[in-house]
Amino acid sequence: MAYTDDAVKAKLSSLNETQESIVSVSQWIMFHRRHADRTCAIWLERMRETTANKRLTLIYLANEVVQQSKARRKDDFLVAFSPVIAEATATAYKGATNDVQEKIRRTVEVWSQRRIFDKPIQEAVEGRILELDKSRSGKKSGLLGSSLFPTGSSNISAPAELQPLIPLQTAVTKANATTNPTLSTANAEYERSTDPDKPIPTPPVHAARLSALLKSLSSAETAVAESIKTRQDLIKGFEDILATNRAALEEEQAQLFTTTDRRETIEKKKREVEDAIMRGVSATATPTPGMDGNAHVNGRATSSAEPERPQVEELTPPSTESLTPITNPTAEDIPGLTHHPNVEDSTRPLQYPPIDPSSVPTTSPRFAENRLPPPQPSTSSSSDPRYTASSPTKKRKLDAEFEGFGAGDDAMAGLDDDVAELLRAETGGVV
């Protein structure tokens, strides 16, 4: 069947509440989706003219078409139904029984949950139903006094800054719902009246059609002008909010610059303090050199010299080597020793001078017999300190320790007479 207005009206007249009838008509309508605007306009006219029971069937037909279009990602009927769906839903809801109203509310909830229409269109549909519920005395929306659409978007409170835009947006939505079908009807009538392929009717009929077209164009003009006015008011509201947000944006940008500069300054100071801590110097008491060569801390001069180390008593006795030298005597230390300045053989023994008995100091016989004989040089032990010549230093040290012992005429002078007599008896009168 070709697409004509009469064909669309015939399809809508044959529609019933069965699922087969709704699916069949919806498929025929979607097949002619390039005439979506005209189909929606005829559908709205049928909604106004038919009875209350038939209106629910038309709501089900629109529901099938828009959901299938959403699933197939074909936006022709979504765009065509958006301007008229709020008015058509309110028309079907008004004057219907409670059972029919409950079914219409359930259909609107499905649109909200599946996001069939845009948010402003969905809010307009729900708003029209809420207005009708409030206008009925004693009517409580929803079940047990609950809200009409508990999961819908109409119950979401807008921020206080956007509250002035809500009535403006509602006015624009209502204006579009009136303007689009009126404009579509006027355009369709204009195309039929000015179609060059159609024969020109008789003058009286032609005059009547032009008068009807003029009325339609005048209504469309008024509706479009009202829509423009409401949209301009909405744009002005957006511009006011935009100007307020731009001023706030400039202020926040200035605050961001100040905060960033302060943060960088504090970070720099923090790094300086940490560096001072790592160097072991306080950031608030760093010594600086003065003109007098001393360090200055907080304006006061301090001496740069370190304090003297305190005197501590040594806990260990001196080593034996510090009292008695154990090194070998050199050739210079022994009088009369032949010195070879250019020695080629390091193993050559030292040449000791003969010992003069008269040079040995006179001491007590008891101590004289205890003296060790002078060591004899040997070629095999020339480097052993036990066989080296006696050091004059050690000899002078022994003489100094026993100086005056046994000197004089009587070695027994100062002793007890019995002790002296006993010593003389033992030595045979030598002492």
Coordinates of C-alpha atoms in Angstrom, one line a residue:
M1 CA 0.0 0.0 0.0
A2 CA 1.4 3.4 -1.0
Y3 CA 1.8 6.0 1.7
T4 CA -1.0 8.6 1.8
D5 CA -2.8 10.4 4.5
D6 CA -5.8 8.3 4.0
A7 CA -3.7 5.1 4.2
V8 CA -2.3 6.3 7.6
K9 CA -5.8 7.1 8.9
A10 CA -7.0 3.7 7.7
K11 CA -4.2 1.9 9.5
L12 CA -4.9 3.8 12.7
S13 CA -8.7 3.2 12.4
S14 CA -8.1 -0.6 12.1
L15 CA -5.8 -0.7 15.2
N16 CA -7.0 -2.7 18.2
E17 CA -5.5 -3.7 21.6
T18 CA -4.0 -7.0 20.4
Q19 CA -0.3 -7.3 20.1
E20 CA -0.5 -8.6 16.5
S21 CA -2.4 -5.5 15.4
I22 CA 0.0 -3.1 17.1
V23 CA 3.1 -4.9 15.7
S24 CA 1.6 -5.0 12.2
V25 CA 0.7 -1.3 12.1
S26 CA 4.0 -0.3 13.7
Q27 CA 6.0 -2.2 11.0
W28 CA 4.1 -0.5 8.2
I29 CA 4.7 2.9 9.8
M30 CA 8.4 2.3 10.2
F31 CA 8.7 1.1 6.7
H32 CA 7.6 4.6 5.6
R33 CA 9.9 6.3 8.1
R34 CA 10.8 9.1 5.6
H35 CA 7.2 10.4 6.2
A36 CA 7.7 10.2 10.0
D37 CA 6.7 13.9 10.6
R38 CA 3.5 13.6 8.7
T39 CA 2.7 10.2 10.3
C40 CA 3.1 11.7 13.8
A41 CA 0.9 14.7 12.9
I42 CA -1.9 12.4 11.8
W43 CA -1.4 10.2 14.9
L44 CA -1.8 13.3 17.1
E45 CA -5.0 14.3 15.3
R46 CA -6.4 10.8 15.7
M47 CA -5.5 11.0 19.4
R48 CA -7.5 14.2 19.9
E49 CA -10.5 12.8 18.0
T50 CA -10.9 9.3 19.2
T51 CA -12.4 7.9 22.4
A52 CA -10.6 7.3 25.8
N53 CA -10.3 3.6 25.3
K54 CA -8.8 4.0 21.8
R55 CA -6.2 6.5 23.1
L56 CA -4.5 3.8 25.2
T57 CA -4.0 1.7 22.0
L58 CA -2.5 4.7 20.2
I59 CA -0.1 5.1 23.2
Y60 CA 0.9 1.5 22.8
L61 CA 1.5 2.0 19.1
A62 CA 3.8 5.0 19.7
N63 CA 5.6 3.0 22.4
E64 CA 6.2 0.1 19.9
V65 CA 7.5 2.5 17.2
V66 CA 9.9 4.5 19.4
Q67 CA 11.3 1.4 21.2
Q68 CA 12.0 -0.4 17.9
S69 CA 13.5 2.8 16.4
K70 CA 15.8 3.1 19.5
A71 CA 16.9 -0.5 19.2
R72 CA 17.6 -0.2 15.5
R73 CA 19.3 3.2 16.0
K74 CA 16.8 4.9 13.6
D75 CA 16.1 8.3 15.0
D76 CA 13.5 9.4 12.5
F77 CA 10.4 8.6 14.7
L78 CA 12.2 9.6 17.9
V79 CA 12.7 13.1 16.5
A80 CA 9.2 13.2 15.1
F81 CA 7.4 12.0 18.3
S82 CA 9.5 14.2 20.7
P83 CA 7.5 17.5 20.1
V84 CA 4.1 15.9 20.3
I85 CA 4.5 13.0 22.8
A86 CA 3.9 15.2 25.9
E87 CA 0.6 16.6 24.6
A88 CA -0.5 13.3 23.3
T89 CA 0.2 11.5 26.6
A90 CA -1.6 14.2 28.5
T91 CA -4.6 13.9 26.2
A92 CA -4.8 10.2 26.7
Y93 CA -4.3 10.5 30.5
K94 CA -7.0 13.2 30.9
G95 CA -10.5 11.8 31.5
A96 CA -9.3 8.2 31.5
T97 CA -10.2 5.6 34.1
N98 CA -7.8 4.7 37.0
D99 CA -6.9 1.5 35.3
V100 CA -6.0 3.2 32.0
Q101 CA -4.1 6.0 33.8
E102 CA -2.1 3.3 35.7
K103 CA -1.2 1.7 32.4
I104 CA -0.1 5.0 30.9
R105 CA 2.0 5.8 33.9
R106 CA 3.7 2.4 33.6
T107 CA 4.5 3.1 29.9
V108 CA 6.0 6.5 30.8
E109 CA 8.1 4.8 33.5
V110 CA 9.5 2.4 30.9
W111 CA 10.4 5.4 28.7
S112 CA 12.3 6.9 31.6
Q113 CA 14.1 3.7 32.6
R114 CA 15.2 2.9 29.0
R115 CA 15.9 6.5 28.2
I116 CA 13.9 6.5 25.0
F117 CA 13.5 10.3 24.9
D118 CA 15.8 13.0 25.8
K119 CA 15.7 14.3 29.4
P120 CA 13.8 17.5 28.7
I121 CA 11.1 15.6 26.7
Q122 CA 10.8 13.0 29.5
E123 CA 10.5 15.7 32.1
A124 CA 7.8 17.4 30.0
V125 CA 5.7 14.2 29.8
E126 CA 6.0 13.5 33.5
G127 CA 5.3 17.1 34.3
R128 CA 2.0 17.1 32.3
I129 CA 0.8 14.0 34.1
L130 CA 1.7 15.4 37.5
E131 CA -0.3 18.6 36.7
L132 CA -3.3 16.5 35.8
D133 CA -3.0 14.6 39.0
K134 CA -2.8 17.7 41.1
S135 CA -5.8 19.3 39.4
R136 CA -8.0 16.4 40.5
S137 CA -9.4 16.9 44.0
G138 CA -8.3 14.3 46.5
K139 CA -6.2 12.4 43.9
K140 CA -3.0 10.9 45.2
S141 CA -0.4 10.0 42.7
G142 CA 1.2 6.6 42.7
L143 CA 0.5 3.8 45.1
L144 CA -0.1 4.5 48.8
G145 CA 0.6 8.2 48.4
S146 CA 4.1 7.7 46.8
S147 CA 5.5 9.8 44.1
L148 CA 4.3 9.2 40.5
F149 CA 7.7 8.3 39.0
P150 CA 10.0 7.2 41.9
T151 CA 12.8 6.3 39.5
G152 CA 12.2 9.0 37.0
S153 CA 14.3 12.1 36.4
S154 CA 11.6 14.6 37.5
N155 CA 12.3 13.8 41.2
I156 CA 15.9 14.8 40.9
S157 CA 16.4 18.2 42.4
A158 CA 18.3 20.6 40.3
P159 CA 21.0 22.9 41.9
A160 CA 19.9 26.3 43.1
E161 CA 21.8 28.0 40.3
L162 CA 19.8 26.1 37.7
Q163 CA 16.4 26.6 39.3
P164 CA 15.6 29.7 37.2
L165 CA 16.1 27.7 34.0
I166 CA 13.6 25.0 34.8
P167 CA 10.4 27.1 34.0
L168 CA 12.1 28.5 30.9
Q169 CA 13.0 25.0 29.7
T170 CA 9.4 23.8 30.4
A171 CA 8.0 26.7 28.4
V172 CA 10.3 25.8 25.5
T173 CA 9.2 22.2 25.6
K174 CA 5.5 23.1 25.6
A175 CA 6.0 25.6 22.7
N176 CA 7.8 22.9 20.7
A177 CA 5.0 20.5 21.4
T178 CA 2.5 23.0 19.8
T179 CA 4.7 24.4 17.1
N180 CA 6.0 21.3 15.4
P181 CA 2.6 19.6 14.6
T182 CA 1.1 22.9 13.6
L183 CA 4.1 23.7 11.3
S184 CA 4.0 20.2 9.8
T185 CA 0.3 20.5 9.0
A186 CA 0.8 23.9 7.4
N187 CA 3.7 22.7 5.3
A188 CA 1.8 19.7 4.1
E189 CA -1.2 21.8 3.1
Y190 CA 1.1 24.2 1.4
E191 CA 2.7 21.5 -0.7
R192 CA -0.6 20.1 -1.7
S193 CA -2.0 23.5 -2.7
T194 CA 1.1 24.5 -4.7
D195 CA 1.8 21.1 -6.4
P196 CA 2.1 21.8 -10.1
D197 CA 1.2 18.2 -11.0
K198 CA -2.3 18.4 -9.4
P199 CA -5.1 20.0 -11.5
I200 CA -6.4 23.4 -10.4
P201 CA -9.9 23.1 -8.9
T202 CA -12.8 25.3 -9.6
P203 CA -12.4 28.9 -8.3
P204 CA -14.7 28.5 -5.3
V205 CA -13.0 25.3 -4.1
H206 CA -9.6 26.8 -4.8
A207 CA -10.5 29.9 -2.8
A208 CA -11.7 27.8 0.1
R209 CA -8.5 25.7 0.1
L210 CA -6.3 28.8 0.0
S211 CA -8.3 30.3 2.9
A212 CA -7.7 27.1 5.0
L213 CA -4.0 27.2 4.0
L214 CA -3.8 30.8 5.1
K215 CA -5.3 29.9 8.4
S216 CA -2.9 27.1 8.9
L217 CA 0.1 29.2 8.0
S218 CA -1.1 31.9 10.4
S219 CA -1.3 29.4 13.2
A220 CA 2.1 28.0 12.4
E221 CA 3.5 31.5 12.3
T222 CA 2.1 32.4 15.8
A223 CA 3.4 29.1 17.2
V224 CA 6.9 29.6 15.8
A225 CA 7.0 33.2 17.1
E226 CA 6.0 31.9 20.6
S227 CA 8.6 29.2 20.4
I228 CA 11.3 31.8 19.4
K229 CA 10.3 34.0 22.4
T230 CA 10.5 31.2 24.9
R231 CA 13.8 30.0 23.5
Q232 CA 15.3 33.5 23.6
D233 CA 14.3 33.7 27.3
L234 CA 16.0 30.4 27.9
I235 CA 19.1 31.6 26.1
K236 CA 19.2 34.7 28.2
G237 CA 19.0 32.6 31.4
F238 CA 21.9 30.5 30.1
E239 CA 23.9 33.7 29.3
D240 CA 23.3 35.0 32.8
I241 CA 24.6 31.8 34.3
L242 CA 27.5 31.8 31.8
A243 CA 28.5 35.4 32.8
T244 CA 28.4 34.4 36.5
N245 CA 30.5 31.4 35.9
R246 CA 33.0 33.3 33.8
A247 CA 33.5 35.8 36.5
A248 CA 34.0 33.0 39.0
L249 CA 36.4 31.3 36.6
E250 CA 38.6 34.4 36.4
E251 CA 38.7 34.7 40.2
E252 CA 39.6 31.1 40.6
Q253 CA 42.4 31.4 38.0
A254 CA 43.8 34.3 40.0
Q255 CA 43.6 32.2 43.2
L256 CA 45.3 29.3 41.4
F257 CA 48.2 31.5 40.4
T258 CA 48.6 32.9 43.9
T259 CA 48.4 29.4 45.5
T260 CA 50.9 27.9 43.0
D261 CA 53.4 30.7 43.6
R262 CA 53.1 30.3 47.4
R263 CA 53.6 26.5 47.1
E264 CA 56.7 26.9 45.0
T265 CA 58.1 29.4 47.5
I266 CA 57.5 27.1 50.4
E267 CA 59.0 24.2 48.5
K268 CA 62.1 26.2 47.9
K269 CA 62.4 27.2 51.5
K270 CA 61.9 23.6 52.6
R271 CA 64.7 22.4 50.3
E272 CA 67.0 25.1 51.8
V273 CA 66.2 24.0 55.3
E274 CA 66.8 20.3 54.4
D275 CA 70.1 21.2 52.8
A276 CA 71.2 23.1 55.9
I277 CA 70.3 20.1 58.0
M278 CA 72.3 17.8 55.8
R279 CA 75.3 20.1 56.2
G280 CA 74.9 20.1 60.0
V281 CA 74.3 23.8 60.1
S282 CA 71.1 25.4 61.4
A283 CA 69.3 27.6 58.9
T284 CA 68.7 30.3 61.6
A285 CA 72.2 30.3 63.1
T286 CA 74.7 30.0 60.2
P287 CA 78.2 31.4 61.3
T288 CA 79.5 34.0 58.9
P289 CA 83.2 35.2 58.8
G290 CA 83.8 38.7 60.2
M291 CA 86.4 41.3 59.6
D292 CA 88.4 40.2 62.6
G293 CA 88.8 36.7 61.3
N294 CA 86.3 35.2 63.8
A295 CA 83.0 33.7 63.1
H296 CA 79.8 35.6 63.8
V297 CA 76.6 33.9 64.9
N298 CA 73.5 36.1 65.3
G299 CA 75.7 39.2 65.4
R300 CA 78.0 37.9 68.1
A301 CA 81.7 37.1 67.5
T302 CA 83.0 33.7 68.4
S303 CA 86.6 32.5 68.4
S304 CA 87.6 30.3 65.4
A305 CA 90.3 28.5 67.4
E306 CA 89.4 25.1 68.8
P307 CA 89.6 24.7 72.7
E308 CA 92.7 22.9 74.1
R309 CA 92.5 19.2 74.7
P310 CA 92.1 18.4 78.4
Q311 CA 95.0 16.7 80.2
V312 CA 94.2 13.0 80.7
E313 CA 96.4 10.7 82.8
E314 CA 97.8 7.8 80.8
L315 CA 96.6 4.5 81.9
T316 CA 99.4 2.4 80.5
P317 CA 103.1 2.4 81.6
P318 CA 105.8 3.4 79.2
S319 CA 107.3 0.7 77.1
T320 CA 110.6 -0.9 77.9
E321 CA 112.2 0.3 74.7
S322 CA 111.8 3.9 75.8
L323 CA 114.0 3.3 78.9
T324 CA 116.6 0.9 77.5
P325 CA 117.7 1.2 73.9
I326 CA 117.9 -2.2 72.1
T327 CA 119.2 -1.1 68.8
N328 CA 122.7 -2.0 67.6
P329 CA 125.3 0.6 68.1
T330 CA 126.8 2.3 65.1
A331 CA 130.4 2.8 64.3
E332 CA 130.3 6.4 65.5
D333 CA 129.1 5.3 69.0
I334 CA 132.2 3.1 69.6
P335 CA 135.4 5.1 70.3
G336 CA 138.4 3.9 68.2
L337 CA 136.2 1.8 65.9
T338 CA 137.4 1.7 62.3
H339 CA 134.7 3.2 60.1
H340 CA 134.4 2.2 56.5
P341 CA 132.4 4.9 54.7
N342 CA 132.2 2.9 51.5
V343 CA 131.3 -0.6 52.5
E344 CA 130.6 -2.9 49.6
D345 CA 130.2 -6.1 51.7
S346 CA 127.5 -5.6 54.3
T347 CA 128.6 -8.8 56.0
R348 CA 132.1 -7.5 57.0
P349 CA 132.5 -7.8 60.8
L350 CA 133.2 -4.8 62.9
Q351 CA 136.8 -4.2 64.1
Y352 CA 136.8 -3.7 67.9
P353 CA 139.8 -2.0 69.6
P354 CA 141.7 -3.8 72.3
I355 CA 140.4 -3.2 75.8
D356 CA 142.8 -1.4 78.2
P357 CA 142.5 -2.9 81.7
S358 CA 143.5 0.3 83.3
S359 CA 140.4 2.0 81.8
V360 CA 138.1 -0.2 83.8
P361 CA 136.9 1.7 86.9
T362 CA 138.0 0.4 90.3
T363 CA 135.0 -1.0 92.2
S364 CA 134.4 -3.3 95.0
P365 CA 135.7 -6.8 94.5
R366 CA 132.3 -8.3 95.1
F367 CA 130.8 -6.3 92.3
A368 CA 133.9 -6.6 90.1
E369 CA 133.7 -10.4 90.0
N370 CA 130.0 -10.1 89.0
R371 CA 130.9 -8.1 85.9
L372 CA 130.3 -9.8 82.6
P373 CA 133.3 -10.2 80.4
P374 CA 133.3 -8.1 77.3
P375 CA 131.8 -9.9 74.3
Q376 CA 134.2 -11.3 71.7
P377 CA 133.5 -10.3 68.1
S378 CA 132.6 -13.1 65.8
T379 CA 132.1 -13.1 62.1
S380 CA 129.1 -15.3 62.3
S381 CA 127.2 -13.2 64.8
S382 CA 128.2 -9.7 64.0
S383 CA 124.6 -8.6 63.6
D384 CA 123.4 -10.1 66.9
P385 CA 123.0 -7.4 69.5
R386 CA 124.0 -9.9 72.3
Y387 CA 127.6 -10.1 70.8
T388 CA 128.1 -6.4 70.1
A389 CA 130.5 -4.2 72.1
S390 CA 129.2 -2.7 75.3
S391 CA 127.7 0.7 74.8
P392 CA 129.5 3.5 76.6
T393 CA 126.0 5.0 77.4
K394 CA 125.1 1.8 79.3
K395 CA 128.4 1.8 81.1
R396 CA 128.1 5.4 82.1
K397 CA 124.6 4.7 83.4
L398 CA 125.9 1.9 85.6
D399 CA 128.7 4.0 87.0
A400 CA 126.3 6.8 87.8
E401 CA 124.0 4.4 89.7
F402 CA 126.8 3.1 91.9
E403 CA 128.8 6.2 92.1
G404 CA 130.7 6.5 95.4
F405 CA 130.1 2.9 96.3
G406 CA 133.3 1.4 97.7
A407 CA 135.2 4.7 97.2
G408 CA 137.6 5.8 100.0
D409 CA 140.1 4.2 102.3
D410 CA 137.6 2.0 104.2
A411 CA 134.9 0.2 102.4
M412 CA 133.4 -0.9 105.8
A413 CA 132.9 2.6 106.9
G414 CA 129.4 3.3 108.2
L415 CA 128.6 -0.4 108.8
D416 CA 127.9 -2.0 112.1
D417 CA 131.1 -3.3 113.8
D418 CA 129.8 -6.9 114.0
V419 CA 128.7 -6.9 110.3
A420 CA 132.0 -5.3 109.2
E421 CA 134.0 -8.0 111.1
L422 CA 131.9 -10.8 109.6
L423 CA 132.5 -9.5 106.1
R424 CA 136.3 -9.2 106.7
A425 CA 136.4 -12.8 108.0
E426 CA 134.6 -14.0 104.9
T427 CA 136.8 -12.1 102.5
G428 CA 140.1 -12.8 104.3
G429 CA 140.7 -9.2 105.1
V430 CA 140.6 -8.0 101.6
V431 CA 137.8 -5.5 102.1

